Structure formats: structure tokens, C-alpha cells
Tab-separated table of N, CA, C and O in Angstrom:
chain	number	residue	atom	x	y	z
A	1	PHE	N	-4.890	-151.012	64.674
A	1	PHE	CA	-6.405	-151.758	65.730
A	1	PHE	C	-7.513	-151.616	66.476
A	1	PHE	O	-8.066	-152.376	65.000
A	2	ILE	N	-7.923	-150.335	66.917
A	2	ILE	CA	-9.090	-150.011	66.964
A	2	ILE	C	-9.453	-149.460	65.452
A	2	ILE	O	-11.114	-150.398	65.358
A	3	GLU	N	-8.503	-149.437	64.597
A	3	GLU	CA	-9.702	-149.331	63.328
A	3	GLU	C	-9.665	-150.484	62.559
A	3	GLU	O	-10.888	-150.702	62.190
A	4	ASN	N	-8.884	-151.962	62.081
A	4	ASN	CA	-9.277	-152.680	62.203
A	4	ASN	C	-10.674	-153.723	62.788
A	4	ASN	O	-10.899	-154.068	62.449
A	5	TYR	N	-10.297	-153.656	64.345
A	5	TYR	CA	-11.704	-154.562	64.767
A	5	TYR	C	-12.237	-153.216	65.719
A	5	TYR	O	-14.186	-154.659	66.284
A	6	VAL	N	-12.649	-152.814	65.511
A	6	VAL	CA	-13.853	-151.190	66.629
A	6	VAL	C	-14.566	-150.665	65.626
A	6	VAL	O	-13.959	-150.176	64.138
A	7	SER	N	-15.820	-150.272	65.381
A	7	SER	CA	-16.349	-149.497	64.295
A	7	SER	C	-15.744	-147.973	64.742
A	7	SER	O	-15.281	-147.127	65.566
A	8	ASN	N	-16.337	-147.114	63.770
A	8	ASN	CA	-14.959	-146.032	63.250
A	8	ASN	C	-16.205	-144.780	64.292
A	8	ASN	O	-15.280	-143.826	64.795
A	9	ARG	N	-16.866	-145.064	65.369
A	9	ARG	CA	-17.202	-144.088	66.546
A	9	ARG	C	-17.259	-145.066	67.858
A	9	ARG	O	-17.592	-145.595	68.520
A	10	ILE	N	-16.357	-143.957	68.867
A	10	ILE	CA	-16.460	-144.551	70.220
A	10	ILE	C	-16.686	-143.331	70.597
A	10	ILE	O	-15.977	-143.009	71.503
A	11	ASP	N	-17.536	-143.987	72.196
A	11	ASP	CA	-18.233	-143.574	73.173
A	11	ASP	C	-17.283	-143.448	74.004
A	11	ASP	O	-16.341	-141.631	74.944
A	12	TYR	N	-15.930	-144.072	74.880
A	12	TYR	CA	-15.316	-143.818	75.618
A	12	TYR	C	-14.600	-144.838	75.420
A	12	TYR	O	-14.104	-146.436	75.224
A	13	LEU	N	-12.724	-143.943	75.791
A	13	LEU	CA	-11.276	-144.818	75.558
A	13	LEU	C	-10.814	-145.126	76.747
A	13	LEU	O	-10.494	-144.302	76.484
A	14	SER	N	-10.394	-145.716	77.201
A	14	SER	CA	-9.004	-146.373	77.718
A	14	SER	C	-8.364	-147.163	77.629
A	14	SER	O	-7.767	-148.306	77.915
A	15	ILE	N	-6.710	-146.279	78.261
A	15	ILE	CA	-5.914	-147.193	77.751
A	15	ILE	C	-5.101	-146.496	78.758
A	15	ILE	O	-4.425	-145.539	79.711
A	16	ASP	N	-4.144	-147.763	79.724
A	16	ASP	CA	-3.751	-147.769	80.720
A	16	ASP	C	-2.947	-148.896	80.428
A	16	ASP	O	-3.233	-150.735	80.538
A	17	LEU	N	-2.101	-149.170	79.911
A	17	LEU	CA	-0.678	-150.369	79.392
A	17	LEU	C	0.331	-150.443	80.209
A	17	LEU	O	1.482	-150.550	78.827
A	18	GLU	N	0.452	-150.231	81.102
A	18	GLU	CA	1.545	-149.570	82.185
A	18	GLU	C	3.304	-150.075	80.845
A	18	GLU	O	3.718	-150.804	81.000
A	19	GLY	N	2.781	-148.009	80.691
A	19	GLY	CA	4.422	-147.889	80.052
A	19	GLY	C	4.501	-147.973	78.304
A	19	GLY	O	4.438	-147.124	77.747
A	20	ILE	N	3.422	-148.479	77.949
A	20	ILE	CA	2.973	-148.753	76.902
A	20	ILE	C	1.676	-147.492	76.029
A	20	ILE	O	1.564	-147.181	74.741
A	21	ASP	N	0.947	-147.086	76.668
A	21	ASP	CA	0.504	-145.462	76.289
A	21	ASP	C	0.092	-144.711	75.844
A	21	ASP	O	-1.017	-145.112	74.683
A	22	TYR	N	1.945	-143.762	75.808
A	22	TYR	CA	1.604	-143.009	74.993
A	22	TYR	C	2.176	-143.393	73.795
A	22	TYR	O	1.335	-143.062	72.382
A	23	GLU	N	2.382	-144.712	73.272
A	23	GLU	CA	2.997	-144.700	71.707
A	23	GLU	C	1.310	-145.238	70.732
A	23	GLU	O	0.716	-145.230	70.118
A	24	ILE	N	0.505	-145.969	72.429
A	24	ILE	CA	-0.769	-146.190	71.441
A	24	ILE	C	-1.657	-145.447	71.531
A	24	ILE	O	-2.373	-144.905	70.209
A	25	LEU	N	-1.643	-144.480	72.184
A	25	LEU	CA	-2.717	-143.504	72.180
A	25	LEU	C	-1.644	-142.757	69.929
A	25	LEU	O	-2.951	-142.083	69.288
A	26	MET	N	-0.482	-142.617	70.453
A	26	MET	CA	0.069	-141.722	69.193
A	26	MET	C	0.023	-142.403	67.914
A	26	MET	O	-0.377	-142.386	67.355
A	27	LYS	N	-0.528	-143.834	67.931
A	27	LYS	CA	-1.280	-144.823	66.665
A	27	LYS	C	-2.954	-144.579	66.313
A	27	LYS	O	-2.137	-144.581	65.251
A	28	ILE	N	-3.157	-144.000	67.003
A	28	ILE	CA	-4.148	-143.991	67.180
A	28	ILE	C	-4.754	-143.518	65.657
A	28	ILE	O	-4.228	-141.771	66.641
A	29	ASP	N	-5.872	-142.737	64.594
A	29	ASP	CA	-5.862	-142.193	63.498
A	29	ASP	C	-7.116	-141.483	63.948
A	29	ASP	O	-8.612	-141.514	63.528
A	30	LEU	N	-7.071	-140.545	64.827
A	30	LEU	CA	-7.863	-139.956	65.247
A	30	LEU	C	-8.811	-138.924	64.298
A	30	LEU	O	-10.386	-138.550	64.597
A	31	LEU	N	-8.810	-139.189	63.286
A	31	LEU	CA	-9.058	-138.411	61.948
A	31	LEU	C	-10.342	-139.236	61.054
A	31	LEU	O	-11.106	-139.424	60.509
A	32	LYS	N	-10.115	-141.395	61.346
A	32	LYS	CA	-10.633	-142.071	60.526
A	32	LYS	C	-12.030	-143.133	62.187
A	32	LYS	O	-12.672	-142.737	61.400
A	33	THR	N	-10.608	-142.351	62.751
A	33	THR	CA	-11.620	-143.078	64.334
A	33	THR	C	-12.754	-142.072	65.668
A	33	THR	O	-11.903	-141.303	65.794
A	34	SER	N	-13.512	-142.021	65.212
A	34	SER	CA	-14.715	-140.760	66.932
A	34	SER	C	-14.373	-141.353	67.697
A	34	SER	O	-15.829	-141.599	68.018
A	35	ILE	N	-13.430	-140.691	68.594
A	35	ILE	CA	-14.035	-141.591	69.617
A	35	ILE	C	-13.808	-140.189	70.910
A	35	ILE	O	-13.755	-138.859	71.155
A	36	GLU	N	-15.198	-140.355	72.063
A	36	GLU	CA	-15.713	-139.208	72.357
A	36	GLU	C	-15.360	-138.722	73.442
A	36	GLU	O	-14.707	-137.513	74.086
A	37	ASN	N	-14.713	-139.788	74.249
A	37	ASN	CA	-13.578	-139.489	75.654
A	37	ASN	C	-12.828	-140.594	75.674
A	37	ASN	O	-12.981	-141.382	75.224
A	38	ILE	N	-11.720	-139.832	76.421
A	38	ILE	CA	-10.426	-140.513	76.766
A	38	ILE	C	-9.966	-140.493	77.804
A	38	ILE	O	-9.531	-139.097	78.183
A	39	SER	N	-9.785	-141.989	78.734
A	39	SER	CA	-8.596	-141.420	79.487
A	39	SER	C	-7.311	-142.146	79.698
A	39	SER	O	-7.642	-143.364	79.172
A	40	ILE	N	-6.231	-141.854	79.918
A	40	ILE	CA	-4.811	-142.405	79.488
A	40	ILE	C	-4.326	-142.226	81.057
A	40	ILE	O	-4.240	-141.090	81.783
A	41	GLU	N	-3.413	-143.579	81.247
A	41	GLU	CA	-3.057	-142.587	82.437
A	41	GLU	C	-1.287	-142.332	82.370
A	41	GLU	O	-0.609	-142.784	80.573
A	42	HIS	N	-1.095	-141.618	82.625
A	42	HIS	CA	-0.393	-140.893	81.949
A	42	HIS	C	1.352	-140.831	83.116
A	42	HIS	O	2.429	-140.567	83.580
A	43	LEU	N	1.424	-142.046	84.016
A	43	LEU	CA	2.515	-141.770	85.745
A	43	LEU	C	3.938	-142.090	84.757
A	43	LEU	O	4.940	-142.385	85.124
A	44	HIS	N	3.723	-142.713	83.087
A	44	HIS	CA	5.126	-143.617	82.818
A	44	HIS	C	4.752	-142.634	81.747
A	44	HIS	O	6.078	-142.823	81.713
A	45	LEU	N	4.958	-141.928	81.394
A	45	LEU	CA	4.912	-140.862	80.357
A	45	LEU	C	6.237	-139.956	80.642
A	45	LEU	O	6.238	-139.205	82.252
A	46	ASN	N	7.166	-139.354	79.992
A	46	ASN	CA	7.882	-137.819	80.751
A	46	ASN	C	7.214	-136.763	80.118
A	46	ASN	O	6.056	-136.438	79.575
A	47	LYS	N	7.830	-135.600	80.778
A	47	LYS	CA	7.396	-134.170	80.394
A	47	LYS	C	6.732	-134.447	78.597
A	47	LYS	O	6.352	-133.156	78.422
A	48	SER	N	8.157	-134.093	77.960
A	48	SER	CA	7.805	-134.690	76.428
A	48	SER	C	6.465	-135.307	75.981
A	48	SER	O	5.616	-134.821	75.472
A	49	GLN	N	6.729	-136.078	76.548
A	49	GLN	CA	5.580	-137.340	75.853
A	49	GLN	C	4.510	-136.407	76.202
A	49	GLN	O	3.398	-136.449	75.758
A	50	LYS	N	4.337	-136.464	77.319
A	50	LYS	CA	2.861	-135.116	78.285
A	50	LYS	C	2.627	-134.205	77.064
A	50	LYS	O	1.426	-134.154	76.742
A	51	ARG	N	3.465	-132.669	77.533
A	51	ARG	CA	3.306	-132.675	75.987
A	51	ARG	C	3.269	-132.628	74.421
A	51	ARG	O	2.268	-132.076	74.280
A	52	LYS	N	3.513	-133.658	74.209
A	52	LYS	CA	3.323	-134.071	73.128
A	52	LYS	C	2.092	-134.849	72.680
A	52	LYS	O	1.204	-134.317	71.941
A	53	MET	N	1.417	-135.210	73.962
A	53	MET	CA	0.177	-136.178	73.890
A	53	MET	C	-0.970	-134.699	73.878
A	53	MET	O	-1.993	-134.767	73.318
A	54	ILE	N	-0.475	-133.844	75.034
A	54	ILE	CA	-2.179	-133.083	74.787
A	54	ILE	C	-1.728	-132.613	74.307
A	54	ILE	O	-3.234	-131.662	72.632
A	55	ASN	N	-0.318	-131.619	72.592
A	55	ASN	CA	-1.136	-130.724	71.525
A	55	ASN	C	-1.664	-131.123	70.443
A	55	ASN	O	-1.930	-131.431	70.045
A	56	HIS	N	-0.992	-133.044	70.741
A	56	HIS	CA	-1.594	-133.862	69.678
A	56	HIS	C	-2.873	-133.806	69.915
A	56	HIS	O	-4.422	-133.854	68.868
A	57	LEU	N	-4.062	-134.278	71.194
A	57	LEU	CA	-5.098	-134.405	71.191
A	57	LEU	C	-5.499	-132.968	71.181
A	57	LEU	O	-7.069	-132.811	70.864
A	58	ASN	N	-4.939	-131.749	70.819
A	58	ASN	CA	-5.929	-131.039	71.503
A	58	ASN	C	-5.719	-130.149	70.073
A	58	ASN	O	-7.191	-130.029	69.815
A	59	LYS	N	-4.864	-130.145	69.221
A	59	LYS	CA	-4.637	-130.596	67.414
A	59	LYS	C	-6.155	-131.590	66.888
A	59	LYS	O	-7.217	-130.786	65.882
A	60	HIS	N	-6.623	-131.937	67.601
A	60	HIS	CA	-7.775	-132.811	67.164
A	60	HIS	C	-8.899	-132.563	67.513
A	60	HIS	O	-9.955	-133.139	68.271
A	61	GLY	N	-9.486	-131.102	68.373
A	61	GLY	CA	-10.150	-130.721	68.906
A	61	GLY	C	-10.594	-131.539	70.349
A	61	GLY	O	-11.640	-131.266	71.505
A	62	TYR	N	-9.608	-131.825	71.240
A	62	TYR	CA	-9.636	-132.531	72.669
A	62	TYR	C	-9.340	-131.925	73.588
A	62	TYR	O	-8.573	-130.604	73.674
A	63	HIS	N	-10.080	-131.612	75.031
A	63	HIS	CA	-9.037	-131.268	75.893
A	63	HIS	C	-9.371	-131.795	77.225
A	63	HIS	O	-10.443	-132.989	77.416
A	64	ILE	N	-8.774	-131.282	78.142
A	64	ILE	CA	-8.960	-131.606	79.513
A	64	ILE	C	-9.929	-131.275	79.918
A	64	ILE	O	-10.551	-130.091	80.230
A	65	ALA	N	-10.654	-132.790	80.657
A	65	ALA	CA	-11.923	-132.262	81.296
A	65	ALA	C	-12.111	-132.832	82.029
A	65	ALA	O	-12.220	-132.665	83.740
A	66	GLY	N	-10.732	-133.228	83.460
A	66	GLY	CA	-10.510	-132.974	84.536
A	66	GLY	C	-9.609	-134.546	85.143
A	66	GLY	O	-8.764	-135.538	83.468
A	67	MET	N	-8.968	-134.532	86.273
A	67	MET	CA	-7.821	-136.141	86.461
A	67	MET	C	-8.299	-136.691	87.724
A	67	MET	O	-9.298	-136.535	88.424
A	68	ASP	N	-8.186	-137.927	87.325
A	68	ASP	CA	-8.808	-138.770	89.040
A	68	ASP	C	-8.252	-138.190	89.806
A	68	ASP	O	-6.458	-138.064	90.723
A	69	THR	N	-8.704	-137.967	91.616
A	69	THR	CA	-8.110	-136.794	92.138
A	69	THR	C	-7.640	-138.310	93.175
A	69	THR	O	-6.963	-138.238	94.316
A	70	ILE	N	-8.055	-139.898	93.065
A	70	ILE	CA	-7.634	-140.601	94.182
A	70	ILE	C	-6.372	-141.429	93.812
A	70	ILE	O	-5.440	-141.022	94.746
A	71	ILE	N	-5.377	-141.566	92.612
A	71	ILE	CA	-4.872	-141.826	92.950
A	71	ILE	C	-3.241	-140.951	91.607
A	71	ILE	O	-2.306	-140.590	91.471
A	72	LYS	N	-3.995	-140.324	91.177
A	72	LYS	CA	-3.404	-139.126	90.253
A	72	LYS	C	-3.286	-139.561	88.769
A	72	LYS	O	-1.767	-138.941	89.089
A	73	THR	N	-3.341	-140.792	88.417
A	73	THR	CA	-2.909	-141.161	86.991
A	73	THR	C	-3.663	-140.986	86.173
A	73	THR	O	-3.080	-141.152	84.892
A	74	LEU	N	-4.931	-140.873	86.118
A	74	LEU	CA	-5.799	-141.077	85.029
A	74	LEU	C	-5.992	-139.329	84.543
A	74	LEU	O	-6.034	-138.563	85.615
A	75	ILE	N	-5.787	-138.921	83.581
A	75	ILE	CA	-6.312	-137.364	82.800
A	75	ILE	C	-7.537	-138.109	81.344
A	75	ILE	O	-7.619	-138.929	81.188
A	76	PHE	N	-8.720	-137.129	81.895
A	76	PHE	CA	-9.798	-137.724	81.033
A	76	PHE	C	-10.041	-136.373	80.371
A	76	PHE	O	-9.611	-134.678	80.162
A	77	TYR	N	-10.066	-136.814	78.975
A	77	TYR	CA	-10.171	-135.514	77.641
A	77	TYR	C	-11.987	-136.289	77.314
A	77	TYR	O	-12.133	-136.918	77.152
A	78	LEU	N	-11.853	-134.641	77.249
A	78	LEU	CA	-13.453	-134.643	76.693
A	78	LEU	C	-13.175	-134.247	75.023
A	78	LEU	O	-12.130	-133.506	74.116
A	79	ARG	N	-14.890	-134.749	73.163
A	79	ARG	CA	-14.258	-133.774	72.094
A	79	ARG	C	-15.238	-132.706	72.564
A	79	ARG	O	-15.520	-132.569	73.617
A	80	LYS	N	-14.667	-131.233	71.972
A	80	LYS	CA	-14.820	-129.838	72.222
A	80	LYS	C	-16.476	-130.088	72.109
A	80	LYS	O	-16.758	-130.512	70.388
A	81	LYS	N	-18.006	-129.507	72.730
A	81	LYS	CA	-18.707	-129.415	72.382
A	81	LYS	C	-19.706	-129.283	73.552
A	81	LYS	O	-19.188	-129.225	74.753
A	82	LYS	N	-20.369	-128.367	73.680
A	82	LYS	CA	-21.631	-127.883	74.378
A	82	LYS	C	-22.392	-129.278	74.632
A	82	LYS	O	-22.827	-129.964	74.929
A	83	LEU	N	-22.029	-129.077	75.903
A	83	LEU	CA	-21.882	-129.870	77.142
A	83	LEU	C	-22.981	-128.621	78.901
A	83	LEU	O	-22.068	-128.084	79.075
A	84	TYR	N	-23.969	-128.828	78.629
A	84	TYR	CA	-25.257	-128.214	79.587
A	84	TYR	C	-24.759	-129.278	80.442
A	84	TYR	O	-25.049	-130.435	81.010
A	85	GLY	N	-24.747	-128.061	81.925
A	85	GLY	CA	-24.666	-128.798	83.350
A	85	GLY	C	-23.320	-128.964	83.880
A	85	GLY	O	-23.370	-129.562	85.539
A	86	ILE	N	-22.939	-128.998	82.659
A	86	ILE	CA	-21.053	-129.694	83.134
A	86	ILE	C	-20.485	-127.731	83.250
A	86	ILE	O	-19.910	-127.695	82.030
A	87	VAL	N	-19.556	-128.334	85.010
A	87	VAL	CA	-18.930	-127.107	84.473
A	87	VAL	C	-17.599	-127.804	84.300
A	87	VAL	O	-16.757	-128.399	85.065
A	88	TYR	N	-17.099	-127.190	83.828
A	88	TYR	CA	-14.901	-127.466	83.226
A	88	TYR	C	-14.424	-126.240	84.266
A	88	TYR	O	-14.678	-124.963	84.538
A	89	VAL	N	-13.320	-127.228	85.031
A	89	VAL	CA	-12.554	-126.557	86.047
A	89	VAL	C	-10.515	-126.642	85.335
A	89	VAL	O	-10.272	-127.149	84.826
């Protein structure tokens, strides 16, 4: 979908699709589409899916930048680059 309807550069992508989040993320061609920031709901993911998702994103240069602290269902990812003034915990 993204490759067909959106430019090849996206600043922020939020995925919250009530149970199909993992499948959607894994179908995005991260080699063709440059996405700077991604947030994804992980509430419906099992441990295996979470592990595969993290490995997949790490392989494409992403790292976990944080998690929402209110409902604890979203994980935020950033592409690796130097961001001055931001501290990663």
C-alpha cells in the first residue's frame, strides 16, 4: 500500500490496526521506503512477533526510542542518526 500511494520518504508512520499491526509492518519494504520515525501498537503481538519485529527493524537501522507511558501499548522507533539534545534511555 505505502509503496503505491505515498512518496518514498515518510517522516512519521503510526501503525495501530487492532491486531494486524505486525503483518502490516512486516509487509512494508523498508529498502524502498524511507521512514524516519515509526510507532506501532504492540498490545496484540505475542513474544515471537515482538522479537521478530524488533530484529527486523534493527536490521533496517531502527532502534527503540521509547514507549508511551500512559497505556503502554505503543513503541516508538527512530532511524539511527545523530540527534543532538536528545537523550536515549
